[in-house]
Amino acid sequence: AEAQRVLAAAGTPRPGYMVRMGAWQLQLGDQAAARQLLEPISSGKVRVRGEATLLARVYAGLGDAKKAHEELKKQPVQHTPAELADFLFASGKVWEAEKESKRAQKAYEAAHRENPYLYEARQSLVRLLYEDGKNSQAERLLTEGLELGFKL
């Protein structure tokens, strides 16, 4: 937050930085800090370009599915498997924020098919499978993920 305060004081707030730092704060479990970082974006004082899927994931993590959906709608057409996987992963996060775990699971599965190297999608899918009692399927996905690392 201190770095963002310095950037704001300099008159050059960096929206992409705000989004990435908000995502990081969510990973640390600090929703209040994430909300504070996104305040200039949420209030419309600052516009974000090129971070729609990450911003959607952050809004979903904060439980604001409406804003998350709005950001996903801004996302341009995905031209590569990696872009499509990122979009599908963000969609899964939005579905989870809306308590639609079946839809989230389908989105994570689609993201995984597009890009099996997208760690976050694999982990989110594994978590939902465990929650659904599909332990053997979840363990198989984890094992496949470990094997992918050795192929690199």
mmCIF file with all atom_site columns, C-alpha atoms in Angstrom, residues 24-142:
data_model
loop_
_atom_site.group_PDB
_atom_site.id
_atom_site.type_symbol
_atom_site.label_atom_id
_atom_site.label_alt_id
_atom_site.label_comp_id
_atom_site.label_asym_id
_atom_site.label_entity_id
_atom_site.label_seq_id
_atom_site.pdbx_PDB_ins_code
_atom_site.Cartn_x
_atom_site.Cartn_y
_atom_site.Cartn_z
_atom_site.occupancy
_atom_site.B_iso_or_equiv
_atom_site.pdbx_formal_charge
_atom_site.auth_seq_id
_atom_site.auth_comp_id
_atom_site.auth_asym_id
_atom_site.auth_atom_id
_atom_site.pdbx_PDB_model_num
ATOM 1   C CA . TRP A 1 24  ? -1.633  -10.487 -4.053  1.00 0.00 ? 24  TRP A CA 1
ATOM 2   C CA . GLN A 1 25  ? -3.436  -9.169  -0.970  1.00 0.00 ? 25  GLN A CA 1
ATOM 3   C CA . LEU A 1 26  ? -6.252  -11.634 -1.631  1.00 0.00 ? 26  LEU A CA 1
ATOM 4   C CA . GLN A 1 27  ? -3.733  -14.478 -1.771  1.00 0.00 ? 27  GLN A CA 1
ATOM 5   C CA . LEU A 1 28  ? -2.439  -13.290 1.593   1.00 0.00 ? 28  LEU A CA 1
ATOM 6   C CA . GLY A 1 29  ? -6.017  -13.348 2.897   1.00 0.00 ? 29  GLY A CA 1
ATOM 7   C CA . ASP A 1 30  ? -6.310  -9.585  3.402   1.00 0.00 ? 30  ASP A CA 1
ATOM 8   C CA . GLN A 1 31  ? -9.584  -8.573  1.751   1.00 0.00 ? 31  GLN A CA 1
ATOM 9   C CA . ALA A 1 32  ? -9.551  -5.125  3.355   1.00 0.00 ? 32  ALA A CA 1
ATOM 10  C CA . ALA A 1 33  ? -6.182  -4.293  1.778   1.00 0.00 ? 33  ALA A CA 1
ATOM 11  C CA . ALA A 1 34  ? -7.371  -5.624  -1.589  1.00 0.00 ? 34  ALA A CA 1
ATOM 12  C CA . ARG A 1 35  ? -10.488 -3.442  -1.417  1.00 0.00 ? 35  ARG A CA 1
ATOM 13  C CA . GLN A 1 36  ? -8.397  -0.414  -0.482  1.00 0.00 ? 36  GLN A CA 1
ATOM 14  C CA . LEU A 1 37  ? -6.066  -0.978  -3.420  1.00 0.00 ? 37  LEU A CA 1
ATOM 15  C CA . LEU A 1 38  ? -9.007  -1.275  -5.827  1.00 0.00 ? 38  LEU A CA 1
ATOM 16  C CA . GLU A 1 39  ? -10.890 1.749   -4.455  1.00 0.00 ? 39  GLU A CA 1
ATOM 17  C CA . PRO A 1 40  ? -9.689  4.167   -7.179  1.00 0.00 ? 40  PRO A CA 1
ATOM 18  C CA . ILE A 1 41  ? -10.758 1.636   -9.820  1.00 0.00 ? 41  ILE A CA 1
ATOM 19  C CA . SER A 1 42  ? -14.079 0.770   -8.164  1.00 0.00 ? 42  SER A CA 1
ATOM 20  C CA . SER A 1 43  ? -14.975 4.434   -7.747  1.00 0.00 ? 43  SER A CA 1
ATOM 21  C CA . GLY A 1 44  ? -14.185 5.175   -11.389 1.00 0.00 ? 44  GLY A CA 1
ATOM 22  C CA . LYS A 1 45  ? -11.316 7.569   -10.626 1.00 0.00 ? 45  LYS A CA 1
ATOM 23  C CA . VAL A 1 46  ? -8.894  5.339   -12.515 1.00 0.00 ? 46  VAL A CA 1
ATOM 24  C CA . ARG A 1 47  ? -9.475  3.172   -15.597 1.00 0.00 ? 47  ARG A CA 1
ATOM 25  C CA . VAL A 1 48  ? -7.819  -0.178  -16.074 1.00 0.00 ? 48  VAL A CA 1
ATOM 26  C CA . ARG A 1 49  ? -6.616  -1.397  -19.439 1.00 0.00 ? 49  ARG A CA 1
ATOM 27  C CA . GLY A 1 50  ? -5.500  -4.925  -20.190 1.00 0.00 ? 50  GLY A CA 1
ATOM 28  C CA . GLU A 1 51  ? -6.194  -6.486  -16.796 1.00 0.00 ? 51  GLU A CA 1
ATOM 29  C CA . ALA A 1 52  ? -9.844  -7.496  -17.222 1.00 0.00 ? 52  ALA A CA 1
ATOM 30  C CA . THR A 1 53  ? -9.475  -11.176 -16.343 1.00 0.00 ? 53  THR A CA 1
ATOM 31  C CA . LEU A 1 54  ? -7.286  -10.545 -13.308 1.00 0.00 ? 54  LEU A CA 1
ATOM 32  C CA . LEU A 1 55  ? -9.557  -7.733  -12.130 1.00 0.00 ? 55  LEU A CA 1
ATOM 33  C CA . ALA A 1 56  ? -12.557 -10.049 -12.546 1.00 0.00 ? 56  ALA A CA 1
ATOM 34  C CA . ARG A 1 57  ? -10.790 -12.680 -10.428 1.00 0.00 ? 57  ARG A CA 1
ATOM 35  C CA . VAL A 1 58  ? -10.048 -10.119 -7.720  1.00 0.00 ? 58  VAL A CA 1
ATOM 36  C CA . TYR A 1 59  ? -13.630 -8.848  -7.665  1.00 0.00 ? 59  TYR A CA 1
ATOM 37  C CA . ALA A 1 60  ? -14.843 -12.461 -7.495  1.00 0.00 ? 60  ALA A CA 1
ATOM 38  C CA . GLY A 1 61  ? -12.448 -13.120 -4.609  1.00 0.00 ? 61  GLY A CA 1
ATOM 39  C CA . LEU A 1 62  ? -13.941 -10.135 -2.837  1.00 0.00 ? 62  LEU A CA 1
ATOM 40  C CA . GLY A 1 63  ? -17.420 -11.551 -3.407  1.00 0.00 ? 63  GLY A CA 1
ATOM 41  C CA . ASP A 1 64  ? -18.477 -8.884  -5.897  1.00 0.00 ? 64  ASP A CA 1
ATOM 42  C CA . ALA A 1 65  ? -19.758 -11.117 -8.694  1.00 0.00 ? 65  ALA A CA 1
ATOM 43  C CA . LYS A 1 66  ? -21.567 -8.251  -10.456 1.00 0.00 ? 66  LYS A CA 1
ATOM 44  C CA . LYS A 1 67  ? -18.368 -6.234  -10.965 1.00 0.00 ? 67  LYS A CA 1
ATOM 45  C CA . ALA A 1 68  ? -16.504 -9.409  -11.873 1.00 0.00 ? 68  ALA A CA 1
ATOM 46  C CA . HIS A 1 69  ? -19.050 -10.143 -14.625 1.00 0.00 ? 69  HIS A CA 1
ATOM 47  C CA . GLU A 1 70  ? -18.751 -6.569  -15.890 1.00 0.00 ? 70  GLU A CA 1
ATOM 48  C CA . GLU A 1 71  ? -14.986 -6.940  -16.209 1.00 0.00 ? 71  GLU A CA 1
ATOM 49  C CA . LEU A 1 72  ? -15.267 -10.238 -18.046 1.00 0.00 ? 72  LEU A CA 1
ATOM 50  C CA . LYS A 1 73  ? -17.626 -8.631  -20.548 1.00 0.00 ? 73  LYS A CA 1
ATOM 51  C CA . LYS A 1 74  ? -14.887 -6.106  -21.344 1.00 0.00 ? 74  LYS A CA 1
ATOM 52  C CA . GLN A 1 75  ? -12.472 -8.888  -22.206 1.00 0.00 ? 75  GLN A CA 1
ATOM 53  C CA . PRO A 1 76  ? -11.622 -8.986  -25.910 1.00 0.00 ? 76  PRO A CA 1
ATOM 54  C CA . VAL A 1 77  ? -11.776 -12.167 -27.960 1.00 0.00 ? 77  VAL A CA 1
ATOM 55  C CA . GLN A 1 78  ? -9.181  -14.688 -26.822 1.00 0.00 ? 78  GLN A CA 1
ATOM 56  C CA . HIS A 1 79  ? -6.816  -15.616 -29.645 1.00 0.00 ? 79  HIS A CA 1
ATOM 57  C CA . THR A 1 80  ? -4.559  -18.148 -27.949 1.00 0.00 ? 80  THR A CA 1
ATOM 58  C CA . PRO A 1 81  ? -5.186  -21.184 -25.746 1.00 0.00 ? 81  PRO A CA 1
ATOM 59  C CA . ALA A 1 82  ? -3.452  -19.376 -22.870 1.00 0.00 ? 82  ALA A CA 1
ATOM 60  C CA . GLU A 1 83  ? -5.751  -16.335 -23.182 1.00 0.00 ? 83  GLU A CA 1
ATOM 61  C CA . LEU A 1 84  ? -8.823  -18.547 -23.397 1.00 0.00 ? 84  LEU A CA 1
ATOM 62  C CA . ALA A 1 85  ? -7.705  -20.585 -20.386 1.00 0.00 ? 85  ALA A CA 1
ATOM 63  C CA . ASP A 1 86  ? -7.177  -17.396 -18.363 1.00 0.00 ? 86  ASP A CA 1
ATOM 64  C CA . PHE A 1 87  ? -10.647 -16.159 -19.348 1.00 0.00 ? 87  PHE A CA 1
ATOM 65  C CA . LEU A 1 88  ? -12.233 -19.504 -18.434 1.00 0.00 ? 88  LEU A CA 1
ATOM 66  C CA . PHE A 1 89  ? -10.390 -19.557 -15.120 1.00 0.00 ? 89  PHE A CA 1
ATOM 67  C CA . ALA A 1 90  ? -11.650 -16.054 -14.306 1.00 0.00 ? 90  ALA A CA 1
ATOM 68  C CA . SER A 1 91  ? -15.158 -17.193 -15.263 1.00 0.00 ? 91  SER A CA 1
ATOM 69  C CA . GLY A 1 92  ? -14.826 -20.070 -12.817 1.00 0.00 ? 92  GLY A CA 1
ATOM 70  C CA . LYS A 1 93  ? -13.874 -17.665 -10.050 1.00 0.00 ? 93  LYS A CA 1
ATOM 71  C CA . VAL A 1 94  ? -16.963 -15.580 -10.832 1.00 0.00 ? 94  VAL A CA 1
ATOM 72  C CA . TRP A 1 95  ? -19.182 -18.672 -10.719 1.00 0.00 ? 95  TRP A CA 1
ATOM 73  C CA . GLU A 1 96  ? -17.682 -19.593 -7.362  1.00 0.00 ? 96  GLU A CA 1
ATOM 74  C CA . ALA A 1 97  ? -18.399 -16.092 -6.050  1.00 0.00 ? 97  ALA A CA 1
ATOM 75  C CA . GLU A 1 98  ? -22.015 -16.689 -7.075  1.00 0.00 ? 98  GLU A CA 1
ATOM 76  C CA . LYS A 1 99  ? -22.019 -20.038 -5.222  1.00 0.00 ? 99  LYS A CA 1
ATOM 77  C CA . GLU A 1 100 ? -22.381 -21.924 -8.530  1.00 0.00 ? 100 GLU A CA 1
ATOM 78  C CA . SER A 1 101 ? -19.792 -24.636 -7.905  1.00 0.00 ? 101 SER A CA 1
ATOM 79  C CA . LYS A 1 102 ? -20.932 -26.898 -10.764 1.00 0.00 ? 102 LYS A CA 1
ATOM 80  C CA . ARG A 1 103 ? -20.550 -24.082 -13.290 1.00 0.00 ? 103 ARG A CA 1
ATOM 81  C CA . ALA A 1 104 ? -17.225 -23.126 -11.730 1.00 0.00 ? 104 ALA A CA 1
ATOM 82  C CA . GLN A 1 105 ? -16.036 -26.709 -12.047 1.00 0.00 ? 105 GLN A CA 1
ATOM 83  C CA . LYS A 1 106 ? -16.990 -26.798 -15.736 1.00 0.00 ? 106 LYS A CA 1
ATOM 84  C CA . ALA A 1 107 ? -15.120 -23.530 -16.324 1.00 0.00 ? 107 ALA A CA 1
ATOM 85  C CA . TYR A 1 108 ? -12.020 -24.852 -14.534 1.00 0.00 ? 108 TYR A CA 1
ATOM 86  C CA . GLU A 1 109 ? -12.177 -28.096 -16.513 1.00 0.00 ? 109 GLU A CA 1
ATOM 87  C CA . ALA A 1 110 ? -12.379 -26.117 -19.766 1.00 0.00 ? 110 ALA A CA 1
ATOM 88  C CA . ALA A 1 111 ? -9.478  -23.899 -18.669 1.00 0.00 ? 111 ALA A CA 1
ATOM 89  C CA . HIS A 1 112 ? -7.469  -26.998 -17.813 1.00 0.00 ? 112 HIS A CA 1
ATOM 90  C CA . ARG A 1 113 ? -8.164  -28.516 -21.244 1.00 0.00 ? 113 ARG A CA 1
ATOM 91  C CA . GLU A 1 114 ? -7.013  -25.314 -22.954 1.00 0.00 ? 114 GLU A CA 1
ATOM 92  C CA . ASN A 1 115 ? -3.884  -24.929 -20.850 1.00 0.00 ? 115 ASN A CA 1
ATOM 93  C CA . PRO A 1 116 ? -2.938  -27.769 -18.512 1.00 0.00 ? 116 PRO A CA 1
ATOM 94  C CA . TYR A 1 117 ? -0.024  -25.622 -17.275 1.00 0.00 ? 117 TYR A CA 1
ATOM 95  C CA . LEU A 1 118 ? -2.359  -23.047 -15.704 1.00 0.00 ? 118 LEU A CA 1
ATOM 96  C CA . TYR A 1 119 ? -1.611  -23.955 -12.099 1.00 0.00 ? 119 TYR A CA 1
ATOM 97  C CA . GLU A 1 120 ? -4.390  -21.878 -10.522 1.00 0.00 ? 120 GLU A CA 1
ATOM 98  C CA . ALA A 1 121 ? -7.089  -23.521 -12.646 1.00 0.00 ? 121 ALA A CA 1
ATOM 99  C CA . ARG A 1 122 ? -5.792  -26.989 -11.786 1.00 0.00 ? 122 ARG A CA 1
ATOM 100 C CA . GLN A 1 123 ? -5.685  -26.182 -8.063  1.00 0.00 ? 123 GLN A CA 1
ATOM 101 C CA . SER A 1 124 ? -9.173  -24.661 -8.082  1.00 0.00 ? 124 SER A CA 1
ATOM 102 C CA . LEU A 1 125 ? -10.528 -27.713 -9.893  1.00 0.00 ? 125 LEU A CA 1
ATOM 103 C CA . VAL A 1 126 ? -8.787  -30.072 -7.456  1.00 0.00 ? 126 VAL A CA 1
ATOM 104 C CA . ARG A 1 127 ? -10.271 -28.182 -4.494  1.00 0.00 ? 127 ARG A CA 1
ATOM 105 C CA . LEU A 1 128 ? -13.802 -28.402 -5.925  1.00 0.00 ? 128 LEU A CA 1
ATOM 106 C CA . LEU A 1 129 ? -13.373 -32.104 -6.691  1.00 0.00 ? 129 LEU A CA 1
ATOM 107 C CA . TYR A 1 130 ? -12.268 -32.758 -3.105  1.00 0.00 ? 130 TYR A CA 1
ATOM 108 C CA . GLU A 1 131 ? -15.225 -30.753 -1.796  1.00 0.00 ? 131 GLU A CA 1
ATOM 109 C CA . ASP A 1 132 ? -17.509 -32.856 -4.005  1.00 0.00 ? 132 ASP A CA 1
ATOM 110 C CA . GLY A 1 133 ? -16.019 -36.076 -2.637  1.00 0.00 ? 133 GLY A CA 1
ATOM 111 C CA . LYS A 1 134 ? -14.275 -37.009 -5.889  1.00 0.00 ? 134 LYS A CA 1
ATOM 112 C CA . ASN A 1 135 ? -10.959 -37.676 -4.182  1.00 0.00 ? 135 ASN A CA 1
ATOM 113 C CA . SER A 1 136 ? -9.513  -40.130 -6.706  1.00 0.00 ? 136 SER A CA 1
ATOM 114 C CA . GLN A 1 137 ? -10.200 -37.750 -9.585  1.00 0.00 ? 137 GLN A CA 1
ATOM 115 C CA . ALA A 1 138 ? -8.629  -34.876 -7.636  1.00 0.00 ? 138 ALA A CA 1
ATOM 116 C CA . GLU A 1 139 ? -5.547  -36.936 -6.798  1.00 0.00 ? 139 GLU A CA 1
ATOM 117 C CA . ARG A 1 140 ? -5.161  -37.967 -10.443 1.00 0.00 ? 140 ARG A CA 1
ATOM 118 C CA . LEU A 1 141 ? -5.187  -34.284 -11.455 1.00 0.00 ? 141 LEU A CA 1
ATOM 119 C CA . LEU A 1 142 ? -2.562  -33.481 -8.841  1.00 0.00 ? 142 LEU A CA 1
#
